[in-house]
Short mmCIF file of C-alpha atoms in Angstrom, two decimals:
data_model
loop_
_atom_site.label_atom_id
_atom_site.label_comp_id
_atom_site.label_asym_id
_atom_site.label_seq_id
_atom_site.Cartn_x
_atom_site.Cartn_y
_atom_site.Cartn_z
CA MET V 1 -17.42 7.00 2.88
CA GLY V 2 -19.88 5.47 5.45
CA ASP V 3 -18.86 3.36 8.43
CA GLY V 4 -16.39 1.17 6.75
CA LEU V 5 -12.59 1.56 6.52
CA ASN V 6 -10.85 3.73 4.07
CA VAL V 7 -7.95 1.72 2.84
CA LEU V 8 -5.24 2.59 0.22
CA VAL V 9 -4.45 -0.42 -2.03
CA VAL V 10 -1.25 -0.07 -4.18
CA ASP V 11 -1.17 -2.72 -6.63
CA GLY V 12 1.40 -2.77 -9.41
CA GLY V 13 -0.85 -4.80 -11.80
CA THR V 14 0.47 -8.28 -10.79
CA GLY V 15 -2.96 -9.15 -9.35
CA LEU V 16 -1.54 -9.87 -5.89
CA LEU V 17 -3.90 -7.27 -4.26
CA ALA V 18 -6.73 -7.37 -6.77
CA GLN V 19 -8.79 -9.91 -4.88
CA VAL V 20 -8.20 -8.10 -1.52
CA ARG V 21 -9.35 -4.93 -3.15
CA GLN V 22 -12.55 -6.58 -4.51
CA GLU V 23 -13.30 -8.09 -0.97
CA LEU V 24 -12.96 -4.51 0.54
CA LEU V 25 -15.16 -2.97 -2.07
CA GLY V 26 -17.79 -5.95 -1.50
CA ARG V 27 -17.80 -4.96 2.41
CA LYS V 28 -18.55 -1.41 1.36
CA ASP V 29 -15.25 -0.07 2.47
CA SER V 30 -13.90 2.94 0.81
CA VAL V 31 -10.79 1.95 -1.35
CA GLY V 32 -8.26 4.38 -2.69
CA HIS V 33 -6.27 2.65 -5.48
CA ALA V 34 -2.87 3.40 -7.01
CA SER V 35 -0.77 1.48 -9.43
CA THR V 36 2.38 3.46 -9.10
CA ALA V 37 4.47 4.87 -6.03
CA MET V 38 4.02 8.48 -7.21
CA ALA V 39 0.21 8.00 -7.43
CA ALA V 40 0.07 6.40 -4.09
CA ILE V 41 2.11 9.12 -2.50
CA GLN V 42 -0.06 11.69 -3.97
CA LEU V 43 -3.04 9.96 -2.48
CA THR V 44 -1.62 9.85 0.91
CA MET V 45 -1.00 13.63 0.80
CA ASP V 46 -4.66 14.27 -0.23
CA THR V 47 -6.43 11.59 1.87
CA SER V 48 -6.38 10.12 5.37
CA PHE V 49 -6.42 6.22 5.32
CA ASP V 50 -7.20 3.81 8.01
CA ALA V 51 -4.79 1.33 6.62
CA ALA V 52 -2.37 0.80 3.58
CA LEU V 53 -1.79 -2.39 1.61
CA ILE V 54 1.24 -1.90 -0.62
CA GLU V 55 2.66 -4.24 -3.26
CA LEU V 56 6.39 -3.95 -3.08
CA GLU V 57 6.91 -4.55 -6.78
CA LEU V 58 5.64 -1.44 -8.58
CA PRO V 59 6.32 -0.15 -12.11
CA GLU V 60 8.90 2.63 -12.18
CA GLU V 61 9.67 2.81 -8.49
CA SER V 62 9.44 0.44 -5.58
CA GLY V 63 6.51 0.39 -3.11
CA LEU V 64 9.20 0.85 -0.50
CA ALA V 65 9.12 4.53 -1.64
CA VAL V 66 5.53 4.76 -0.42
CA VAL V 67 6.39 3.17 2.93
CA GLN V 68 9.28 5.57 3.33
CA HIS V 69 7.03 8.54 2.54
CA VAL V 70 4.35 7.45 5.05
CA ARG V 71 6.98 7.05 7.74
CA ALA V 72 8.87 10.22 6.95
CA THR V 73 5.58 12.36 7.03
CA GLN V 74 4.80 10.77 10.25
CA LEU V 75 1.44 9.50 9.22
CA THR V 76 0.12 6.83 11.60
CA THR V 77 -1.33 4.75 8.90
CA PRO V 78 -0.80 1.05 9.55
CA VAL V 79 1.09 -0.42 6.54
CA LEU V 80 0.96 -4.12 5.25
CA VAL V 81 3.41 -4.66 2.51
CA TRP V 82 2.92 -7.56 -0.07
CA MET V 83 6.17 -8.93 -1.50
CA ARG V 84 6.90 -11.95 -3.75
CA GLY V 85 10.05 -14.07 -3.05
CA GLN V 86 12.10 -14.74 0.02
CA ASP V 87 14.83 -12.19 -0.18
CA PRO V 88 15.85 -11.44 3.45
CA LYS V 89 17.67 -8.19 2.58
CA GLN V 90 14.43 -6.96 1.02
CA ARG V 91 12.48 -7.86 4.01
CA ILE V 92 14.96 -6.06 6.39
CA GLU V 93 15.01 -3.01 4.13
CA VAL V 94 11.09 -2.82 4.51
CA LEU V 95 11.11 -3.38 8.21
CA GLY V 96 13.70 -0.56 8.60
CA SER V 97 11.62 1.87 6.70
#
């Protein structure tokens, strides 16, 4: 792993986080990658991450499920959520998780 960060990147294939993921890899950070909520949840159960970058729009299930899992299991991992659009209800739902 080295001295860098260990970051979980949950990217649903829209490309929103692809550049961020490449930047982290270029810095020699360790990057766990998932493209579905279930895969991301499994990674959080198997690995300790310094931070998580989660795209809200994922295939099959919302990235909100990952955020809720992280909070429900009392992981202290800081989470940054990427979302498209300006839906205030969606923002409130994420912040309440």
